[in-house]
Coordinates of C-alpha atoms in Angstrom, one line a residue:
M1 CA 81.8 75.1 73.7
G2 CA 84.3 77.1 71.6
D3 CA 85.9 80.4 72.0
V4 CA 83.5 83.2 73.1
S5 CA 84.7 85.2 70.0
T6 CA 82.9 82.6 67.8
M7 CA 79.6 82.9 69.7
P8 CA 76.6 84.9 68.5
R9 CA 76.8 88.5 69.7
V10 CA 74.1 89.9 71.9
A11 CA 71.5 91.5 69.7
V12 CA 68.3 93.5 70.1
D13 CA 65.4 92.4 67.9
G14 CA 67.7 90.9 65.3
A15 CA 70.1 93.9 65.1
S16 CA 73.4 94.2 66.9
I17 CA 74.0 97.1 69.3
E18 CA 76.3 98.7 66.7
Q19 CA 73.7 98.6 64.0
S20 CA 71.1 100.1 66.4
I21 CA 73.4 102.9 67.3
A22 CA 74.0 103.6 63.6
K23 CA 70.3 103.9 63.0
L24 CA 70.0 106.2 66.0
R25 CA 72.5 108.6 64.5
Q26 CA 70.6 108.5 61.1
L27 CA 67.4 109.5 62.9
D28 CA 69.1 112.5 64.5
L29 CA 66.9 112.2 67.6
P30 CA 68.3 115.1 69.6
H31 CA 66.9 117.5 67.0
R32 CA 63.4 115.8 66.9
V33 CA 61.4 117.3 69.7
S34 CA 57.9 116.0 69.5
D35 CA 55.1 115.1 72.0
K36 CA 54.1 112.2 69.8
P37 CA 54.9 108.8 71.2
Q38 CA 58.0 107.1 70.0
N39 CA 57.6 104.5 67.2
V40 CA 58.7 101.0 67.5
E41 CA 62.1 101.5 65.8
Q42 CA 63.0 104.4 68.1
Q43 CA 62.0 102.3 71.2
V44 CA 64.3 99.5 69.9
I45 CA 67.2 101.9 69.5
M46 CA 66.8 103.5 72.9
H47 CA 66.6 100.0 74.4
A48 CA 69.9 99.2 72.6
I49 CA 71.5 102.2 74.2
D50 CA 70.4 101.1 77.6
M51 CA 71.8 97.7 77.0
L52 CA 75.1 99.2 75.8
L53 CA 75.4 101.1 79.1
L54 CA 74.3 98.1 81.1
H55 CA 77.0 95.9 79.4
Q56 CA 79.7 98.5 80.2
R57 CA 78.7 98.6 83.8
F58 CA 78.8 94.8 84.0
L59 CA 82.3 94.8 82.5
V60 CA 83.5 97.4 85.0
L61 CA 82.2 95.3 87.9
V62 CA 83.9 92.2 86.5
A63 CA 87.2 94.0 86.2
K64 CA 86.9 95.2 89.8
A65 CA 86.0 91.8 91.2
L66 CA 88.8 90.0 89.4
M67 CA 91.4 92.5 90.6
M68 CA 90.2 92.5 94.2
Y69 CA 89.9 88.7 94.5
G70 CA 93.3 87.6 93.1
S71 CA 92.9 86.7 89.4
P72 CA 96.3 86.5 87.7
L73 CA 96.8 89.7 85.8
H74 CA 98.2 88.1 82.7
H75 CA 94.8 86.3 82.3
L76 CA 92.6 89.1 83.6
E77 CA 93.1 91.2 80.4
N78 CA 92.2 88.3 78.1
N79 CA 89.2 87.5 80.2
L80 CA 87.8 91.0 80.0
I81 CA 88.4 91.3 76.3
R82 CA 86.6 88.0 75.6
T83 CA 83.7 88.9 77.8
A84 CA 83.5 92.3 76.1
R85 CA 83.4 90.6 72.7
L86 CA 80.5 88.5 73.8
L87 CA 78.7 91.6 75.0
D88 CA 79.3 93.3 71.6
L89 CA 81.6 95.9 73.1
E90 CA 84.8 97.3 71.6
V91 CA 87.2 97.3 74.5
T92 CA 90.9 97.6 75.1
A93 CA 91.9 96.4 78.6
S94 CA 95.2 96.9 80.5
A95 CA 95.9 95.9 84.1
I96 CA 98.7 96.5 86.6
P97 CA 98.5 95.6 90.3
G98 CA 95.8 97.7 91.9
L99 CA 94.7 99.3 88.6
V100 CA 92.6 98.4 85.6
L101 CA 92.1 100.6 82.5
L102 CA 89.2 99.9 80.2
S103 CA 88.9 101.9 77.0
F104 CA 85.5 101.6 75.4
E105 CA 85.8 102.5 71.7
D106 CA 83.3 103.5 69.0
S107 CA 84.5 102.6 65.5
L108 CA 81.6 104.5 63.9
T109 CA 82.5 107.9 65.4
H110 CA 86.1 107.2 66.2
T111 CA 85.7 108.1 69.8
S112 CA 86.6 106.4 73.0
E113 CA 85.9 106.5 76.7
T114 CA 88.4 105.4 79.3
K115 CA 87.4 104.1 82.7
I116 CA 90.0 103.9 85.5
I117 CA 89.3 101.2 88.1
R118 CA 91.4 101.4 91.2
C119 CA 91.1 98.8 93.9
T120 CA 93.2 96.8 96.3
N121 CA 94.7 93.4 95.5
G122 CA 93.7 90.5 97.7
W123 CA 93.2 86.8 97.9
D124 CA 89.5 85.8 98.2
M125 CA 89.2 82.5 96.3
H126 CA 85.5 82.0 97.4
R127 CA 84.4 85.2 95.7
L128 CA 86.8 84.6 92.7
D129 CA 85.2 81.2 92.2
Q130 CA 81.7 82.8 92.4
T131 CA 82.7 85.4 89.9
N132 CA 84.1 82.7 87.6
Q133 CA 80.9 80.7 87.8
L134 CA 78.8 83.8 87.1
L135 CA 80.9 84.6 84.0
R136 CA 80.4 81.0 82.8
R137 CA 76.6 81.4 83.1
V138 CA 76.8 84.7 81.1
V139 CA 79.0 83.0 78.4
Y140 CA 76.5 80.1 78.1
C141 CA 73.6 82.7 78.0
K142 CA 72.0 81.2 81.2
V143 CA 71.6 84.5 82.8
E144 CA 70.7 88.0 81.6
V145 CA 73.2 90.8 82.0
D146 CA 71.0 92.9 84.4
Q147 CA 70.6 89.9 86.7
A148 CA 74.3 89.1 86.5
I149 CA 75.0 92.7 87.6
A150 CA 72.7 92.2 90.6
E151 CA 74.4 88.9 91.5
L152 CA 77.9 90.4 91.1
E153 CA 77.0 93.3 93.4
D154 CA 75.8 90.8 96.0
I155 CA 79.1 89.0 95.7
I156 CA 81.1 92.2 96.2
T157 CA 79.1 93.4 99.1
A158 CA 78.7 90.0 100.9
P159 CA 80.5 89.7 104.3
P160 CA 83.6 87.5 104.6
I161 CA 82.9 83.8 104.9
Y162 CA 85.2 83.6 107.9
A163 CA 84.7 86.0 110.9
W164 CA 87.5 88.0 112.2
Y165 CA 88.1 85.8 115.2
W166 CA 88.6 82.8 112.9
Q167 CA 91.1 84.7 110.9
V168 CA 93.1 85.7 114.0
L169 CA 93.0 82.1 115.3
N170 CA 94.1 80.9 111.8
W171 CA 97.3 83.0 112.0
G172 CA 98.4 81.2 115.2
V173 CA 97.5 77.6 114.0
L174 CA 99.1 78.3 110.6
S175 CA 102.3 79.4 112.3
W176 CA 102.1 76.2 114.5
S177 CA 101.7 73.8 111.6
L178 CA 104.2 75.4 109.2
C179 CA 106.8 75.5 112.0
L180 CA 106.7 71.7 112.1
V181 CA 106.4 71.0 108.4
C182 CA 108.4 73.8 106.6
F183 CA 110.9 75.1 109.2
G184 CA 112.0 72.0 111.1
G185 CA 110.8 73.1 114.5
S186 CA 110.1 71.0 117.5
W187 CA 106.9 70.8 119.5
R188 CA 108.1 73.5 121.8
D189 CA 109.0 75.7 118.9
S190 CA 105.6 75.2 117.3
G191 CA 103.9 76.1 120.6
L192 CA 105.8 79.4 120.8
S193 CA 105.1 80.0 117.1
L194 CA 101.4 79.6 117.8
A195 CA 101.4 82.3 120.5
F196 CA 103.4 84.7 118.4
G197 CA 101.2 84.0 115.4
L198 CA 98.1 84.9 117.4
I199 CA 99.8 88.3 118.2
G200 CA 100.4 88.8 114.5
G201 CA 96.8 88.0 113.8
V202 CA 95.6 90.6 116.2
L203 CA 97.9 93.2 114.6
S204 CA 96.5 92.3 111.2
L205 CA 93.1 92.9 112.5
A206 CA 94.3 96.3 113.7
A207 CA 95.8 97.1 110.3
G208 CA 92.4 96.5 108.8
K209 CA 90.7 98.9 111.2
F210 CA 93.3 101.7 111.2
S211 CA 94.5 102.8 107.8
G212 CA 97.5 104.7 109.2
Y213 CA 98.9 101.5 110.7
T214 CA 98.7 99.6 107.4
N215 CA 101.9 101.2 106.1
I216 CA 104.0 99.9 109.0
F217 CA 102.2 96.6 109.6
E218 CA 104.8 94.3 108.1
V219 CA 107.8 95.9 109.7
S220 CA 106.1 96.1 113.1
V221 CA 105.1 92.4 113.1
S222 CA 108.7 91.5 112.0
I223 CA 110.3 93.6 114.8
L224 CA 107.9 92.2 117.4
A225 CA 108.6 88.6 116.1
G226 CA 112.3 89.2 116.3
L227 CA 112.1 90.6 119.8
L228 CA 109.9 87.8 121.2
S229 CA 111.8 85.0 119.4
A230 CA 115.1 86.3 120.7
A231 CA 113.6 86.4 124.2
V232 CA 112.8 82.6 124.1
A233 CA 115.8 81.6 121.9
K234 CA 117.5 79.7 124.8
W235 CA 114.4 77.4 124.9
G236 CA 113.9 76.9 121.2
C237 CA 115.1 77.5 117.7
F238 CA 115.2 81.2 116.8
G239 CA 115.0 80.7 113.0
A240 CA 112.0 78.3 113.1
I241 CA 110.1 80.5 115.6
S242 CA 110.7 83.8 114.0
L243 CA 110.0 82.6 110.4
S244 CA 106.8 80.8 111.5
A245 CA 105.5 83.9 113.4
T246 CA 105.9 85.9 110.1
V247 CA 104.9 83.1 107.7
V248 CA 101.8 84.9 106.5
L249 CA 104.0 87.9 105.4
L250 CA 106.5 85.8 103.5
P251 CA 106.6 86.9 99.8
G252 CA 107.1 83.6 98.1
L253 CA 103.7 83.6 96.4
V254 CA 104.1 87.2 95.2
M255 CA 107.6 86.4 93.8
T256 CA 106.4 83.2 92.0
T257 CA 103.4 85.1 90.5
G258 CA 105.7 87.8 89.3
V259 CA 108.0 85.4 87.6
I260 CA 105.0 83.7 85.9
E261 CA 103.7 87.1 84.7
L262 CA 107.1 88.0 83.3
S263 CA 107.2 84.7 81.4
S264 CA 103.8 85.5 80.0
R265 CA 105.1 88.7 78.6
H266 CA 103.3 90.9 81.1
M267 CA 106.3 92.9 81.8
V268 CA 104.9 95.7 84.0
A269 CA 102.9 93.5 86.4
G270 CA 105.7 91.0 86.7
T271 CA 108.4 93.6 87.4
V272 CA 106.2 95.3 90.0
R273 CA 105.5 92.0 91.8
I274 CA 109.1 90.8 91.8
F275 CA 110.4 94.2 93.1
Y276 CA 107.7 94.2 95.8
A277 CA 108.5 90.7 96.8
L278 CA 112.2 91.5 97.2
L279 CA 111.4 94.6 99.2
L280 CA 109.0 92.7 101.5
A281 CA 111.6 90.0 102.1
F282 CA 114.1 92.8 103.0
I283 CA 111.6 94.5 105.3
I284 CA 111.0 91.2 107.2
A285 CA 114.7 90.5 107.5
Y286 CA 115.4 94.0 108.6
G287 CA 112.5 93.9 111.2
L288 CA 113.8 90.7 112.7
L289 CA 117.3 92.2 113.0
I290 CA 116.0 95.3 114.7
G291 CA 113.9 93.1 117.1
V292 CA 117.1 91.1 118.0
E293 CA 119.1 94.3 118.6
I294 CA 116.4 95.7 120.8
F295 CA 116.4 92.5 122.9
N296 CA 120.2 92.6 123.1
K297 CA 120.1 96.1 124.5
L298 CA 117.4 95.3 127.0
A299 CA 119.0 92.0 128.1
G300 CA 122.4 93.6 128.7
N301 CA 124.0 90.2 128.2
P302 CA 123.1 89.4 124.5
L303 CA 121.9 85.8 123.9
L304 CA 122.0 86.3 120.1
D305 CA 124.7 87.9 117.9
G306 CA 122.7 89.1 114.9
V307 CA 119.9 87.3 113.2
L308 CA 120.4 83.5 113.3
L309 CA 118.1 81.9 110.7
D310 CA 120.0 78.7 110.3
L311 CA 117.3 76.1 110.3
T312 CA 119.9 73.3 110.4
Q313 CA 120.3 73.9 114.1
C314 CA 116.7 73.2 114.9
Q315 CA 115.6 69.9 116.5
S316 CA 113.1 68.9 113.9
L317 CA 110.7 66.0 114.2
S318 CA 110.6 63.0 112.0
K319 CA 109.6 63.7 108.5
W320 CA 106.9 61.1 108.7
S321 CA 105.1 63.3 111.3
W322 CA 104.6 65.9 108.5
F323 CA 101.8 63.8 107.0
G324 CA 99.8 64.4 110.2
T325 CA 100.4 68.2 110.4
F326 CA 100.4 68.8 106.6
P327 CA 96.5 68.6 106.2
I328 CA 96.1 71.1 109.0
G329 CA 98.5 73.5 107.3
I330 CA 96.6 73.2 104.0
I331 CA 93.3 73.9 105.7
N332 CA 94.9 76.9 107.4
I333 CA 96.1 78.3 104.1
A334 CA 92.6 77.6 102.6
V335 CA 91.1 79.8 105.4
L336 CA 93.8 82.4 104.8
V337 CA 92.8 82.9 101.2
N338 CA 89.1 82.4 101.9
I339 CA 88.4 79.1 100.3
H340 CA 84.9 77.7 101.3
W341 CA 84.9 74.7 103.6
R342 CA 83.1 72.6 100.9
H343 CA 86.4 72.7 98.9
W344 CA 88.7 71.8 101.7
L345 CA 88.8 68.1 100.8
S346 CA 89.7 68.6 97.2
V347 CA 92.3 71.3 98.1
T348 CA 93.9 69.0 100.6
V349 CA 94.0 66.0 98.3
V350 CA 95.5 68.0 95.4
A351 CA 98.1 69.6 97.6
G352 CA 98.9 66.3 99.3
I353 CA 99.6 64.6 96.0
S354 CA 101.9 67.5 94.9
Y355 CA 103.8 67.6 98.3
G356 CA 104.1 63.8 98.3
I357 CA 105.9 64.1 94.9
F358 CA 108.1 66.9 96.3
W359 CA 108.9 64.8 99.4
L360 CA 109.9 61.8 97.3
F361 CA 112.1 63.7 94.9
K362 CA 113.8 65.9 97.5
F363 CA 114.3 63.6 100.5
H364 CA 114.5 60.1 99.0
L365 CA 115.9 60.6 95.5
G366 CA 118.0 63.6 96.4
L367 CA 117.0 65.6 93.3
D368 CA 116.7 69.0 94.9
D369 CA 116.6 71.0 91.7
L370 CA 114.1 68.8 90.0
A371 CA 111.7 68.4 93.0
P372 CA 109.8 71.8 92.7
V373 CA 109.5 71.3 88.9
V374 CA 107.9 67.9 89.1
A375 CA 105.8 68.8 92.1
S376 CA 104.4 72.0 90.5
F377 CA 103.8 70.1 87.3
V378 CA 101.8 67.4 89.1
L379 CA 100.0 70.1 91.1
G380 CA 98.9 72.0 88.0
L381 CA 98.0 68.8 86.1
V382 CA 95.8 67.4 88.9
A383 CA 94.2 70.8 89.6
N384 CA 93.4 71.5 86.0
T385 CA 92.1 68.0 85.4
W386 CA 90.0 68.2 88.5
A387 CA 88.5 71.5 87.4
K388 CA 87.9 70.2 83.9
I389 CA 85.8 67.3 85.4
T390 CA 84.0 69.2 88.2
G391 CA 83.7 72.7 86.7
Q392 CA 85.5 74.3 89.7
T393 CA 88.1 77.0 89.4
A394 CA 91.5 75.4 89.1
Y395 CA 93.3 78.5 90.5
M396 CA 91.4 78.1 93.7
I397 CA 92.2 74.4 93.9
L398 CA 96.0 74.7 93.3
L399 CA 96.7 77.9 95.3
P400 CA 97.2 76.3 98.7
G401 CA 99.5 73.6 97.3
E402 CA 101.5 76.3 95.4
M403 CA 101.9 78.3 98.6
F404 CA 103.5 75.2 100.2
L405 CA 106.1 75.1 97.4
V406 CA 107.0 78.8 97.2
P407 CA 110.4 79.8 98.7
G408 CA 109.4 82.9 100.7
S409 CA 111.5 82.1 103.7
V410 CA 114.6 81.5 101.5
G411 CA 114.5 85.2 100.5
V412 CA 114.2 86.4 104.1
R413 CA 117.1 84.2 105.1
G414 CA 119.1 85.5 102.2
F415 CA 118.6 89.1 103.2
S416 CA 119.1 88.3 106.8
S417 CA 122.5 86.8 105.9
L418 CA 123.4 89.9 103.9
L419 CA 122.5 92.1 106.9
S420 CA 124.6 89.9 109.1
K421 CA 127.6 90.5 106.9
D422 CA 127.5 86.9 105.4
G423 CA 127.4 87.9 101.8
A424 CA 128.2 84.6 100.2
Q425 CA 125.4 82.7 102.0
G426 CA 123.0 85.6 101.3
L427 CA 123.6 85.6 97.6
S428 CA 123.4 81.8 97.5
L429 CA 120.0 81.9 99.2
A430 CA 118.7 84.7 97.0
L431 CA 119.7 82.7 93.9
Q432 CA 118.0 79.7 95.4
M433 CA 114.8 81.7 95.8
I434 CA 114.8 82.8 92.1
T435 CA 115.6 79.3 90.8
T436 CA 112.8 77.8 92.8
C437 CA 110.4 80.3 91.5
L438 CA 111.5 79.5 87.9
S439 CA 111.1 75.8 88.6
I440 CA 107.5 76.3 89.9
M441 CA 106.7 78.5 86.9
I442 CA 108.0 75.8 84.4
G443 CA 105.9 73.1 86.1
L444 CA 102.7 75.1 86.3
L445 CA 102.8 76.4 82.7
A446 CA 103.8 73.0 81.4
S447 CA 100.8 71.3 83.2
S448 CA 98.4 73.9 81.8
F449 CA 99.7 73.3 78.3
V450 CA 99.3 69.5 78.7
V451 CA 95.6 69.8 79.8
Y452 CA 94.7 72.7 77.5
P453 CA 97.1 72.7 74.5
R454 CA 95.1 75.3 72.7
G455 CA 94.4 77.3 75.8
K456 CA 91.3 77.6 77.9
L457 CA 88.8 79.3 75.6
N458 CA 85.9 80.2 77.9
S459 CA 87.6 80.8 81.2
A460 CA 90.8 82.7 81.1
F461 CA 91.9 82.5 84.7
L462 CA 91.6 78.8 85.2
T463 CA 95.2 78.3 86.2
V464 CA 98.2 80.5 87.1

């Protein structure tokens, strides 16, 4: 199937909605007050108006769903415009994080109506995949717009696929697995990370219940993680434990998405995300520092002098053991971003292939700078090919693998070094974070070009 712009537009009895509206204005119905029943032509025109309003409502719901469930913004606008063209609407769309502007225009009267859609950003890949599949059915004319609206409302109002207790448990298990795979921790470090991760999960649950606590959620978790990690530092590696306890908060994915959006000429969204990622990394590093200082004051005899996030001092396990804990970490990330259990196998296989390439280039060939480029290229290539064959949403398939590659902890370690008066190492780690994001961006965009050299014409958010 080609671009939706080349498809026949939705029509009412052989006439497009625009033609029907033009006839309505010619009839001057507001000045015709009569008790006589409407003729067939007037009924057709009034039906066209109802369909116009129905299509506008559908587009507003689509914009809200895509924003809430994590569609990349640089694709969201194109997706809305193409859907509007299919529905015979003249629309200009603009999106920034948390806000979508839809301007419905009327070329006949030279008027426009702007709808402001404000909603929170999130990561819900299950609902994003459902929205994507619904849009495909609309594009292929397999479902009427009124039925699509009802289904989309059901998607938006449906309960989460994972209950709150699974989400809390997932925080702890994710901290445990990533402590072993990403931060070089020992079995003792991972056990402590599991306990502290569970505490972070409980606090995240509280942040969802109490709106006032949401604003201080990240800094409170960081302070508590720094305090508890300092308290057990003589039995484990402080850097691995503290970073694992705050792993869900690390801003690597936000930073990578911002760099990709900047490269896609979406300046406002990219700038906002990059600044937010840097601020979040600084907040986490500052919270860990405050937690350590609190412990030093309480202990009287400080065990830690500043924040020690040097992961080279950790007693890491053999790298071969990562292949046992890696699938657990991928499944934890899948639960975190609400990927349905039916897709766990495909997500794990795709992420495993990508991480295997990364492991080969970084630890065996010693190509540190090339490893994230090749790994992200393979990740995007396999995910897009898999989606092209199965019809699944590629963004859902590649997201957990991408989160394994993003350098969120590097930014936190960089700001921690700056706060600890180690400026040279801090700047070096900050530069490493940016270059890794650029490497991932190059790999993902190159893979998307290889699979779809002319672009994906009927699903705009297939990849990052």
